[in-house]
Each structure stands twice: as C-alpha cells, then as structure tokens.
C-alpha cells in the first residue's frame, strides 16, 4: 500500500468547513501591475514588488521548490516588498511551478497572489479558453480563477485528449476530442490537454468559495 | 448645590463600572482579532504546498496522456474510455475512526487506487482485503479509481 498526502478537492457542496478564500494581492512584475491569479512569461529572473496590506504580520513566498519568509519591518510602516525570483534550474524553471505570495495581517486578513509561468517548449498547443465569462485564445498554458462550481471550457481545432486529477471535478467531453467543460473545484486543479503530436496545453484552475472581506469593521482600529 | 454633589457622587461610582465594561469589550475584540489571525495563518500555511500539488497534478496528467496516446497509436482503444468491469467494494457500514477496518475489492483491481476520502489513497495490489484507517468520523466515500475512471464507490459512516 502507498499513501499520499494530496488532499482531495470537494466538488461544490452547499456548506463546507474549509472555504477557499479569494483575496487578491496586488503587485508589479517587471514594472507591470497585476493582481491575484496571473500568468506570466517565464524568465531567468523576475522582479516582483508586492503591495503590503496594512499591518502585514507574515509574508510567505512558496513555489514547487522553496518557501521564503521575507523579513518585514512593521515599525517602519513598510508598504511594499521587493522580491527577485530566480527559478532554480531543472527544478523550478520547467513545467508547472507556480509562485504563491501570501500576506497575513494582524487583523486576520489574508491576501494571496498566484503567478503561473508559461514555458515555451516548442510543443505548445493553442486552445480557446472560456473563463469567467470570457473566451480567449491562449497557447501552451492558461489559468482561470472563478467561483467554485462555475464551469471552465476548452476548445481545440485538432484531435486532443484531456486529463485531470481524480480529486478534482471531472472533465465533461462536449465534442469528442475537441471540446470540454469542467466545473472549477474548491482550490487549485491542474488539467492538461495533449494532441497526437505531443503538443500540450496546461490549464490551472483556482476555485474559491468565499471572498474575504478585506476591509476592517467600522469603529475603533 | 446638594443635587450637584449627588450627581457627581453618582458619576464617580459609575465611571469605574464603565471603565471595566470597556476593558471587557477590548478584551473580547482582542480575542476575536487573535482568532481571525490564527485562521488566516492556518489558511496561509495550508496553501504552502499548493505549488507542489499543482505540479504533481500536471505531471500525472501528462504521464496518463502519453500512455493513452501510445495505446491509441498502436491501434488500441483509448484506455480512459474502456468500459469498467463490474467492481464491488465491501466495507462495514459504520467504522470507528481510531481503528482500522477491512475493505475488500471484488474482483481485485491491481494497480487501481482506493481513495479513502480523507486525503488518503492506497494503491491496490493483487490481493484483497486492504486495511484502511479513517481518522475522522461522519459520512465518507470509499472509491476505487483506475486511470481517472471511478470503478466503484461505497458510503461508510463513522461511529
């Protein structure tokens, strides 16, 4: 027997003791402003500047190969945090290796930025991606953040197979080897699509069940 | 004059009570902030391995996709669309969370996975039965899955 600690993601249920929050953290990457769940070109080095929420007490940066805990200076009223991300060769610079930046404030507010990276291998599959009310033409990698339960769709022009993790909502094939739909699950789910020539489209879906109230209550602060 | 003195005396008696109430309210607020902070930290730490999990999901997907295309190119049917055989899971209707219990998969499905639905997965071998330990109670689902296809499922309940 073997065991895994990978938690299964529930399909959408009416009530759940473990909501996944959506509380987007703003940042710039190489000078361009972003927020929340973002797809960026993979580079040998990316300079991030994260906007620190008021009274940030803890900041974590996680990837598939690291956890960094930058030192904060709350007494200095630090408003931003600079982080230069240099993905480690052969570990972080290939395939899926998203960067997660998480800020927790003294008031119990939780903010997160998720950055996935494209990885042009020369074998990138072009698809049409439906996410949160919009269609987009994407190549090789795509992301979608939406409320858990809202469907995400993929269309292709060539014969393609689709796969997803068993612990995530199943993929429904709408047209044989051409079109699929899956409800976004609670948390992160990775789906992949591959054509006969091995061209790949990697889709990461982030489903949330609660939007964290990022504004403190009125009254004494 | 006497009335003013009475009012003043009353106010002086009332002030400590009001101050005490303020302390109680401040302590309650502080406790609530502390609780929210702990929940937020738990949420942050829970997500610390999300990147690792996502990578594993994508890698497993790609491995399965390559296997499927290999079969199809050989002229075989797509393994993911093969009709599953009739599989039965035998497990007790109720289980005690602190004790392991026996699950039988009939017929045996070597190489398939038994999901015990509390973040545990067991890879099935050639023989049955299998011992499963569920640490939390409530209604749970046991599933046998092969190549992403669910072959059988049964509900059990924690005593």
CSV table of C-alpha atoms in Angstrom, one decimal:
chain,number,residue,atom,x,y,z
A,1,UNK,CA,0.0,0.0,0.0
A,2,UNK,CA,1.1,3.5,-0.5
A,3,UNK,CA,-0.3,6.8,0.9
A,4,UNK,CA,-0.4,10.3,-0.4
A,5,UNK,CA,-1.0,13.5,1.5
A,6,UNK,CA,-2.5,15.2,-1.5
A,7,UNK,CA,-5.9,16.3,-0.3
A,8,UNK,CA,-8.9,15.5,-2.5
A,9,UNK,CA,-10.8,18.6,-3.5
A,10,UNK,CA,-14.5,18.5,-2.9
A,11,UNK,CA,-16.9,19.2,-5.7
A,12,UNK,CA,-19.0,22.1,-4.8
A,13,UNK,CA,-21.2,21.4,-1.8
A,14,UNK,CA,-23.8,23.6,-0.2
A,15,UNK,CA,-21.8,24.0,3.1
A,16,UNK,CA,-18.2,23.3,3.8
A,17,UNK,CA,-16.0,23.7,6.9
A,18,UNK,CA,-13.0,24.6,4.8
A,19,UNK,CA,-13.7,27.5,2.4
A,20,UNK,CA,-11.1,28.7,0.0
A,21,UNK,CA,-10.9,32.5,0.1
A,22,UNK,CA,-10.3,34.8,-2.8
A,23,UNK,CA,-8.4,37.8,-1.5
A,24,UNK,CA,-6.2,39.2,-4.3
A,25,UNK,CA,-2.8,40.6,-3.5
A,26,UNK,CA,-1.6,43.4,-5.8
A,27,UNK,CA,1.9,43.5,-7.2
A,28,UNK,CA,4.1,44.6,-10.1
A,29,UNK,CA,6.2,42.2,-12.1
A,30,UNK,CA,9.0,43.8,-14.1
A,31,UNK,CA,7.1,47.1,-13.6
A,32,UNK,CA,3.7,45.9,-14.9
A,33,UNK,CA,0.8,46.0,-12.4
A,34,UNK,CA,-1.1,42.8,-11.6
A,35,UNK,CA,-3.4,41.3,-9.0
A,36,UNK,CA,-4.5,37.9,-7.9
A,37,UNK,CA,-4.0,34.9,-10.2
A,38,UNK,CA,-1.8,35.7,-13.1
A,39,UNK,CA,0.1,34.0,-16.0
A,40,UNK,CA,3.5,35.5,-16.9
A,41,UNK,CA,6.2,34.5,-19.3
A,42,UNK,CA,8.9,32.5,-17.6
A,43,UNK,CA,12.2,34.4,-17.3
A,44,UNK,CA,15.6,33.7,-15.9
A,45,UNK,CA,14.8,36.3,-13.3
A,46,UNK,CA,11.6,38.2,-12.4
A,47,UNK,CA,11.5,41.2,-10.1
A,48,UNK,CA,8.3,41.4,-8.1
A,49,UNK,CA,7.2,44.3,-5.9
A,50,UNK,CA,4.3,43.3,-3.7
A,51,UNK,CA,1.9,45.8,-2.2
A,52,UNK,CA,1.8,45.0,1.5
A,53,UNK,CA,-1.6,45.4,3.1
A,54,UNK,CA,-1.8,47.5,6.3
A,55,UNK,CA,-0.4,45.8,9.4
A,56,UNK,CA,1.1,42.8,7.5
A,57,UNK,CA,2.5,40.4,10.1
A,58,UNK,CA,3.5,37.5,7.9
A,59,UNK,CA,4.6,37.1,4.3
A,60,UNK,CA,5.3,33.8,2.6
A,61,UNK,CA,6.6,33.0,-0.8
A,62,UNK,CA,6.2,29.4,-2.0
A,63,UNK,CA,7.0,27.6,-5.2
A,64,UNK,CA,7.3,24.0,-6.1
A,65,UNK,CA,10.8,24.2,-4.8
A,66,UNK,CA,11.0,26.7,-2.0
A,67,UNK,CA,9.5,28.6,0.9
A,68,UNK,CA,10.9,32.1,1.6
A,69,UNK,CA,9.8,34.1,4.6
A,70,UNK,CA,11.0,37.7,3.9
A,71,UNK,CA,11.8,39.9,6.9
A,72,UNK,CA,9.2,42.7,7.4
A,73,UNK,CA,9.7,46.0,9.1
A,74,UNK,CA,6.3,46.9,10.5
A,75,UNK,CA,7.7,49.7,12.7
A,76,UNK,CA,9.0,51.4,9.6
A,77,UNK,CA,5.5,51.2,8.1
A,78,UNK,CA,6.8,49.2,5.1
A,79,UNK,CA,4.3,49.5,2.3
A,80,UNK,CA,5.9,47.3,-0.4
A,81,UNK,CA,8.1,44.2,-0.5
A,82,UNK,CA,10.6,43.6,-3.3
A,83,UNK,CA,11.4,40.0,-4.3
A,84,UNK,CA,13.6,38.9,-7.2
A,85,UNK,CA,12.6,35.4,-8.2
A,86,UNK,CA,15.3,33.4,-10.0
A,87,UNK,CA,13.9,29.9,-10.7
A,88,UNK,CA,16.3,27.1,-9.9
A,89,UNK,CA,17.5,25.3,-12.9
A,90,UNK,CA,15.9,21.9,-13.6
A,91,UNK,CA,13.6,22.3,-10.5
A,92,UNK,CA,11.6,25.5,-10.9
A,93,UNK,CA,12.2,26.5,-14.5
A,94,UNK,CA,10.3,23.8,-16.3
A,95,UNK,CA,6.7,22.5,-16.3
A,96,UNK,CA,4.3,23.7,-13.7
A,97,UNK,CA,5.9,25.6,-10.9
A,98,UNK,CA,3.6,28.4,-9.8
A,99,UNK,CA,4.7,31.1,-7.3
A,100,UNK,CA,2.4,31.8,-4.4
A,101,UNK,CA,2.8,35.0,-2.4
A,102,UNK,CA,0.7,35.2,0.8
A,103,UNK,CA,0.3,38.1,3.2
A,104,UNK,CA,-1.5,37.8,6.6
A,105,UNK,CA,-2.3,40.9,8.6
A,106,UNK,CA,-2.5,41.5,12.3
A,107,UNK,CA,-6.3,41.8,11.9
A,108,UNK,CA,-6.5,38.3,10.4
A,109,UNK,CA,-6.9,39.3,6.8
A,110,UNK,CA,-5.4,37.0,4.2
A,111,UNK,CA,-4.2,38.1,0.8
A,112,UNK,CA,-2.7,36.0,-2.0
A,113,UNK,CA,-1.1,36.3,-5.4
A,114,UNK,CA,-0.6,33.2,-7.6
A,115,UNK,CA,1.7,33.5,-10.5
A,116,UNK,CA,1.9,30.7,-13.0
A,117,UNK,CA,4.5,30.8,-15.8
A,118,UNK,CA,4.3,29.9,-19.4
A,119,UNK,CA,7.0,27.7,-20.7
A,120,UNK,CA,7.5,27.7,-24.4
A,121,UNK,CA,8.9,24.3,-25.3
A,122,UNK,CA,8.1,24.5,-29.0
A,123,UNK,CA,5.3,22.0,-28.3
A,124,UNK,CA,2.6,24.3,-27.2
A,125,UNK,CA,-1.0,23.6,-28.0
A,126,UNK,CA,-3.2,26.5,-29.0
A,127,UNK,CA,-6.7,26.5,-27.5
A,128,UNK,CA,-9.7,28.7,-26.9
A,129,UNK,CA,-10.3,29.0,-23.2
A,130,UNK,CA,-13.6,30.1,-21.6
A,131,UNK,CA,-13.1,31.5,-18.1
A,132,UNK,CA,-15.3,33.7,-16.0
A,133,UNK,CA,-17.5,34.9,-18.9
A,134,UNK,CA,-14.8,35.4,-21.5
A,135,UNK,CA,-13.2,33.5,-24.4
A,136,UNK,CA,-9.5,33.9,-25.0
A,137,UNK,CA,-7.1,32.4,-27.5
A,138,UNK,CA,-4.1,31.0,-25.5
A,139,UNK,CA,-1.1,28.9,-26.3
A,140,UNK,CA,0.7,26.4,-24.1
A,141,UNK,CA,-0.6,27.4,-20.7
A,142,UNK,CA,-3.7,29.1,-19.2
A,143,UNK,CA,-5.2,30.0,-15.9
A,144,UNK,CA,-8.7,30.6,-14.6
A,145,UNK,CA,-9.9,32.0,-11.3
A,146,UNK,CA,-13.6,31.8,-10.6
A,147,UNK,CA,-16.1,30.8,-8.0
A,148,UNK,CA,-16.1,27.0,-7.4
A,149,UNK,CA,-18.8,25.4,-9.4
A,150,UNK,CA,-18.7,27.8,-12.4
A,151,UNK,CA,-17.6,25.9,-15.5
A,152,UNK,CA,-14.4,26.4,-17.4
A,153,UNK,CA,-14.3,25.5,-21.1
A,154,UNK,CA,-11.6,24.5,-23.6
A,155,UNK,CA,-11.9,24.1,-27.4
A,156,UNK,CA,-9.3,22.9,-29.8
A,157,UNK,CA,-9.0,22.5,-33.6
A,158,UNK,CA,-7.1,19.2,-33.6
A,159,UNK,CA,-7.7,15.8,-32.1
A,160,UNK,CA,-6.8,16.1,-28.4
A,161,UNK,CA,-7.1,14.1,-25.2
A,162,UNK,CA,-7.8,15.7,-21.8
A,163,UNK,CA,-6.8,14.6,-18.3
A,164,UNK,CA,-7.4,15.9,-14.9
A,165,UNK,CA,-6.7,14.7,-11.3
A,166,UNK,CA,-9.2,12.3,-9.8
A,167,UNK,CA,-9.5,14.5,-6.7
A,168,UNK,CA,-10.8,17.4,-8.9
A,169,UNK,CA,-14.2,17.8,-10.7
A,170,UNK,CA,-14.3,15.6,-13.7
A,171,UNK,CA,-13.9,16.8,-17.3
A,172,UNK,CA,-17.0,16.6,-19.4
A,173,UNK,CA,-16.4,16.0,-23.1
A,174,UNK,CA,-18.8,18.1,-25.1
A,175,UNK,CA,-17.4,17.2,-28.5
A,176,UNK,CA,-15.2,14.1,-29.0
A,177,UNK,CA,-11.6,15.1,-28.6
A,178,UNK,CA,-12.4,18.7,-29.4
A,179,UNK,CA,-14.3,20.4,-26.6
A,180,UNK,CA,-14.6,20.0,-22.8
A,181,UNK,CA,-16.0,21.7,-19.8
A,182,UNK,CA,-15.3,21.2,-16.1
A,183,UNK,CA,-16.7,23.0,-13.1
A,184,UNK,CA,-14.0,24.7,-11.1
A,185,UNK,CA,-13.2,22.9,-7.9
A,186,UNK,CA,-12.5,24.3,-4.5
A,187,UNK,CA,-8.8,25.3,-4.5
A,188,UNK,CA,-6.3,24.5,-7.3
A,189,UNK,CA,-6.8,22.0,-10.0
A,190,UNK,CA,-4.5,21.2,-12.9
A,191,UNK,CA,-5.8,19.9,-16.2
A,192,UNK,CA,-3.8,19.1,-19.3
A,193,UNK,CA,-4.6,18.7,-23.0
A,194,UNK,CA,-2.3,16.9,-25.4
A,195,UNK,CA,-2.7,16.3,-29.2
A,196,UNK,CA,-1.3,13.4,-31.2
A,197,UNK,CA,2.0,15.2,-31.9
A,198,UNK,CA,2.5,15.7,-28.1
A,199,UNK,CA,1.7,19.5,-28.1
A,200,UNK,CA,0.5,20.4,-24.7
A,201,UNK,CA,-1.8,22.9,-23.1
A,202,UNK,CA,-1.6,23.2,-19.3
A,203,UNK,CA,-4.6,24.7,-17.5
A,204,UNK,CA,-4.6,25.7,-13.8
A,205,UNK,CA,-7.9,26.5,-12.3
A,206,UNK,CA,-8.4,28.2,-9.0
A,207,UNK,CA,-11.8,28.0,-7.5
A,208,UNK,CA,-12.9,30.0,-4.4
A,209,UNK,CA,-15.9,29.7,-2.2
A,210,UNK,CA,-15.6,32.8,-0.1
A,211,UNK,CA,-14.5,36.3,-0.9
A,212,UNK,CA,-12.6,37.5,2.2
A,213,UNK,CA,-13.8,40.9,3.5
A,214,UNK,CA,-10.6,42.9,3.1
A,215,UNK,CA,-11.9,46.0,4.8
A,216,UNK,CA,-11.9,46.1,8.6
A,217,UNK,CA,-15.1,46.8,10.5
A,218,UNK,CA,-16.0,50.5,11.2
A,219,UNK,CA,-15.1,51.8,14.6
A,220,UNK,CA,-12.1,51.5,16.8
A,221,UNK,CA,-9.0,50.4,14.8
B,1,UNK,CA,-25.7,72.5,45.4
B,2,UNK,CA,-26.6,69.3,47.1
B,3,UNK,CA,-28.0,68.0,43.8
B,4,UNK,CA,-24.8,68.6,42.0
B,5,UNK,CA,-22.9,66.8,44.7
B,6,UNK,CA,-25.2,63.9,44.4
B,7,UNK,CA,-24.8,63.9,40.6
B,8,UNK,CA,-21.0,64.0,41.0
B,9,UNK,CA,-21.0,61.2,43.5
B,10,UNK,CA,-23.2,59.0,41.2
B,11,UNK,CA,-20.9,59.7,38.3
B,12,UNK,CA,-17.8,58.8,40.3
B,13,UNK,CA,-19.5,55.4,41.2
B,14,UNK,CA,-20.5,54.9,37.6
B,15,UNK,CA,-17.1,55.6,36.0
B,16,UNK,CA,-15.2,52.6,37.3
B,17,UNK,CA,-18.1,50.3,36.0
B,18,UNK,CA,-18.0,51.9,32.6
B,19,UNK,CA,-14.2,51.5,32.5
B,20,UNK,CA,-14.5,47.9,33.5
B,21,UNK,CA,-17.0,47.3,30.7
B,22,UNK,CA,-14.6,49.0,28.2
B,23,UNK,CA,-11.9,46.6,29.3
B,24,UNK,CA,-14.1,43.6,28.8
B,25,UNK,CA,-15.1,44.9,25.3
B,26,UNK,CA,-11.5,45.5,24.4
B,27,UNK,CA,-10.5,42.0,25.6
B,28,UNK,CA,-13.3,40.5,23.5
B,29,UNK,CA,-12.2,42.4,20.5
B,30,UNK,CA,-8.6,41.4,21.0
B,31,UNK,CA,-9.6,37.7,21.4
B,32,UNK,CA,-11.6,37.9,18.1
B,33,UNK,CA,-8.6,39.5,16.3
B,34,UNK,CA,-6.4,36.8,17.6
B,35,UNK,CA,-8.8,34.1,16.4
B,36,UNK,CA,-9.0,35.7,12.9
B,37,UNK,CA,-5.2,36.0,12.8
B,38,UNK,CA,-4.9,32.3,13.6
B,39,UNK,CA,-7.4,31.3,11.0
B,40,UNK,CA,-5.6,33.4,8.4
B,41,UNK,CA,-2.2,31.9,9.3
B,42,UNK,CA,-3.7,28.4,9.0
B,43,UNK,CA,-5.1,29.3,5.6
B,44,UNK,CA,-1.7,30.6,4.6
B,45,UNK,CA,0.2,27.6,5.8
B,46,UNK,CA,-2.4,25.2,4.2
B,47,UNK,CA,-1.6,26.7,0.9
B,48,UNK,CA,2.1,26.5,1.3
B,49,UNK,CA,2.3,23.2,-0.7
B,50,UNK,CA,-0.2,24.2,-3.4
B,51,UNK,CA,2.5,24.7,-5.9
B,52,UNK,CA,3.9,21.3,-5.3
B,53,UNK,CA,0.4,19.7,-5.5
B,54,UNK,CA,-0.3,21.5,-8.8
B,55,UNK,CA,3.0,20.4,-10.3
B,56,UNK,CA,2.2,16.8,-9.3
B,57,UNK,CA,-1.3,17.0,-10.8
B,58,UNK,CA,0.1,18.3,-14.1
B,59,UNK,CA,2.9,15.7,-14.2
B,60,UNK,CA,0.5,12.9,-13.5
B,61,UNK,CA,-1.9,14.2,-16.2
B,62,UNK,CA,0.9,14.3,-18.8
B,63,UNK,CA,2.0,10.8,-17.9
B,64,UNK,CA,-1.5,9.5,-18.4
B,65,UNK,CA,-2.0,11.4,-21.6
B,66,UNK,CA,1.2,10.0,-23.1
B,67,UNK,CA,0.2,6.4,-22.1
B,68,UNK,CA,-3.2,6.9,-23.8
B,69,UNK,CA,-1.8,8.3,-27.0
B,70,UNK,CA,0.7,5.4,-27.1
B,71,UNK,CA,-2.1,2.9,-26.9
B,72,UNK,CA,-4.2,4.8,-29.5
B,73,UNK,CA,-1.3,5.0,-31.9
B,74,UNK,CA,-0.8,1.2,-31.6
B,75,UNK,CA,-4.4,0.8,-32.7
B,76,UNK,CA,-5.8,0.0,-29.3
B,77,UNK,CA,-8.8,1.7,-27.8
B,78,UNK,CA,-8.3,4.7,-25.5
B,79,UNK,CA,-7.8,3.2,-22.0
B,80,UNK,CA,-9.8,6.0,-20.4
B,81,UNK,CA,-12.9,5.2,-22.4
B,82,UNK,CA,-12.8,1.5,-21.8
B,83,UNK,CA,-15.9,0.3,-20.0
B,84,UNK,CA,-15.0,-0.5,-16.4
B,85,UNK,CA,-15.6,-4.0,-15.2
B,86,UNK,CA,-18.2,-4.6,-12.6
B,87,UNK,CA,-16.4,-4.0,-9.3
B,88,UNK,CA,-17.8,-4.2,-5.8
B,89,UNK,CA,-16.4,-2.6,-2.6
B,90,UNK,CA,-17.2,-4.5,0.6
B,91,UNK,CA,-16.7,-2.4,3.8
B,92,UNK,CA,-18.5,-2.2,7.1
B,93,UNK,CA,-21.5,0.3,7.1
B,94,UNK,CA,-20.0,2.0,10.1
B,95,UNK,CA,-16.4,2.4,11.2
B,96,UNK,CA,-14.7,3.6,14.3
B,97,UNK,CA,-12.3,6.5,13.5
B,98,UNK,CA,-9.5,5.3,15.7
B,99,UNK,CA,-9.5,1.7,14.4
B,100,UNK,CA,-8.5,0.4,11.0
B,101,UNK,CA,-11.1,-1.7,9.2
B,102,UNK,CA,-11.1,-4.1,6.3
B,103,UNK,CA,-12.1,-3.2,2.7
B,104,UNK,CA,-12.5,-5.9,0.0
B,105,UNK,CA,-12.5,-5.0,-3.7
B,106,UNK,CA,-14.2,-7.7,-5.7
B,107,UNK,CA,-12.7,-8.8,-8.1
B,108,UNK,CA,-9.2,-7.5,-7.1
B,109,UNK,CA,-8.1,-4.5,-9.2
B,110,UNK,CA,-4.3,-4.5,-9.0
B,111,UNK,CA,-2.8,-1.1,-9.9
B,112,UNK,CA,-6.0,0.8,-9.3
B,113,UNK,CA,-6.3,3.2,-6.4
B,114,UNK,CA,-8.5,3.0,-3.4
B,115,UNK,CA,-9.4,6.5,-2.2
B,116,UNK,CA,-10.5,6.6,1.4
B,117,UNK,CA,-11.7,10.2,1.1
B,118,UNK,CA,-9.8,11.7,4.0
B,119,UNK,CA,-6.8,12.7,2.0
B,120,UNK,CA,-5.6,9.0,1.9
B,121,UNK,CA,-5.0,6.8,-1.1
B,122,UNK,CA,-4.0,3.2,-1.2
B,123,UNK,CA,-2.6,1.6,-4.4
B,124,UNK,CA,-4.2,-1.8,-4.7
B,125,UNK,CA,-2.1,-4.9,-5.1
B,126,UNK,CA,-3.0,-8.3,-6.4
B,127,UNK,CA,-4.8,-9.4,-3.3
B,128,UNK,CA,-7.6,-8.3,-1.1
B,129,UNK,CA,-8.5,-7.3,1.6
B,130,UNK,CA,-7.0,-4.0,2.5
B,131,UNK,CA,-6.8,-2.2,5.8
B,132,UNK,CA,-8.0,1.3,5.9
B,133,UNK,CA,-7.8,3.8,8.8
B,134,UNK,CA,-10.1,6.8,8.7
B,135,UNK,CA,-9.3,9.3,11.4
B,136,UNK,CA,-12.4,11.5,11.2
B,137,UNK,CA,-16.0,10.5,11.5
B,138,UNK,CA,-19.1,11.5,9.5
B,139,UNK,CA,-20.3,10.0,6.3
B,140,UNK,CA,-17.4,9.1,4.0
B,141,UNK,CA,-17.0,7.8,0.5
B,142,UNK,CA,-14.6,4.9,-0.4
B,143,UNK,CA,-13.8,4.8,-4.2
B,144,UNK,CA,-11.8,2.6,-6.5
B,145,UNK,CA,-10.3,4.5,-9.4
B,146,UNK,CA,-8.3,3.4,-12.4
B,147,UNK,CA,-6.9,5.9,-15.0
B,148,UNK,CA,-9.2,8.6,-13.7
B,149,UNK,CA,-12.3,6.4,-14.1
B,150,UNK,CA,-14.3,5.5,-10.9
B,151,UNK,CA,-15.0,1.8,-10.9
B,152,UNK,CA,-16.9,1.5,-7.7
B,153,UNK,CA,-17.9,3.5,-4.6
B,154,UNK,CA,-19.5,2.9,-1.3
B,155,UNK,CA,-20.5,5.2,1.6
B,156,UNK,CA,-19.5,4.4,5.2
B,157,UNK,CA,-20.3,6.2,8.4
B,158,UNK,CA,-18.1,7.0,11.3
B,159,UNK,CA,-19.5,5.7,14.6
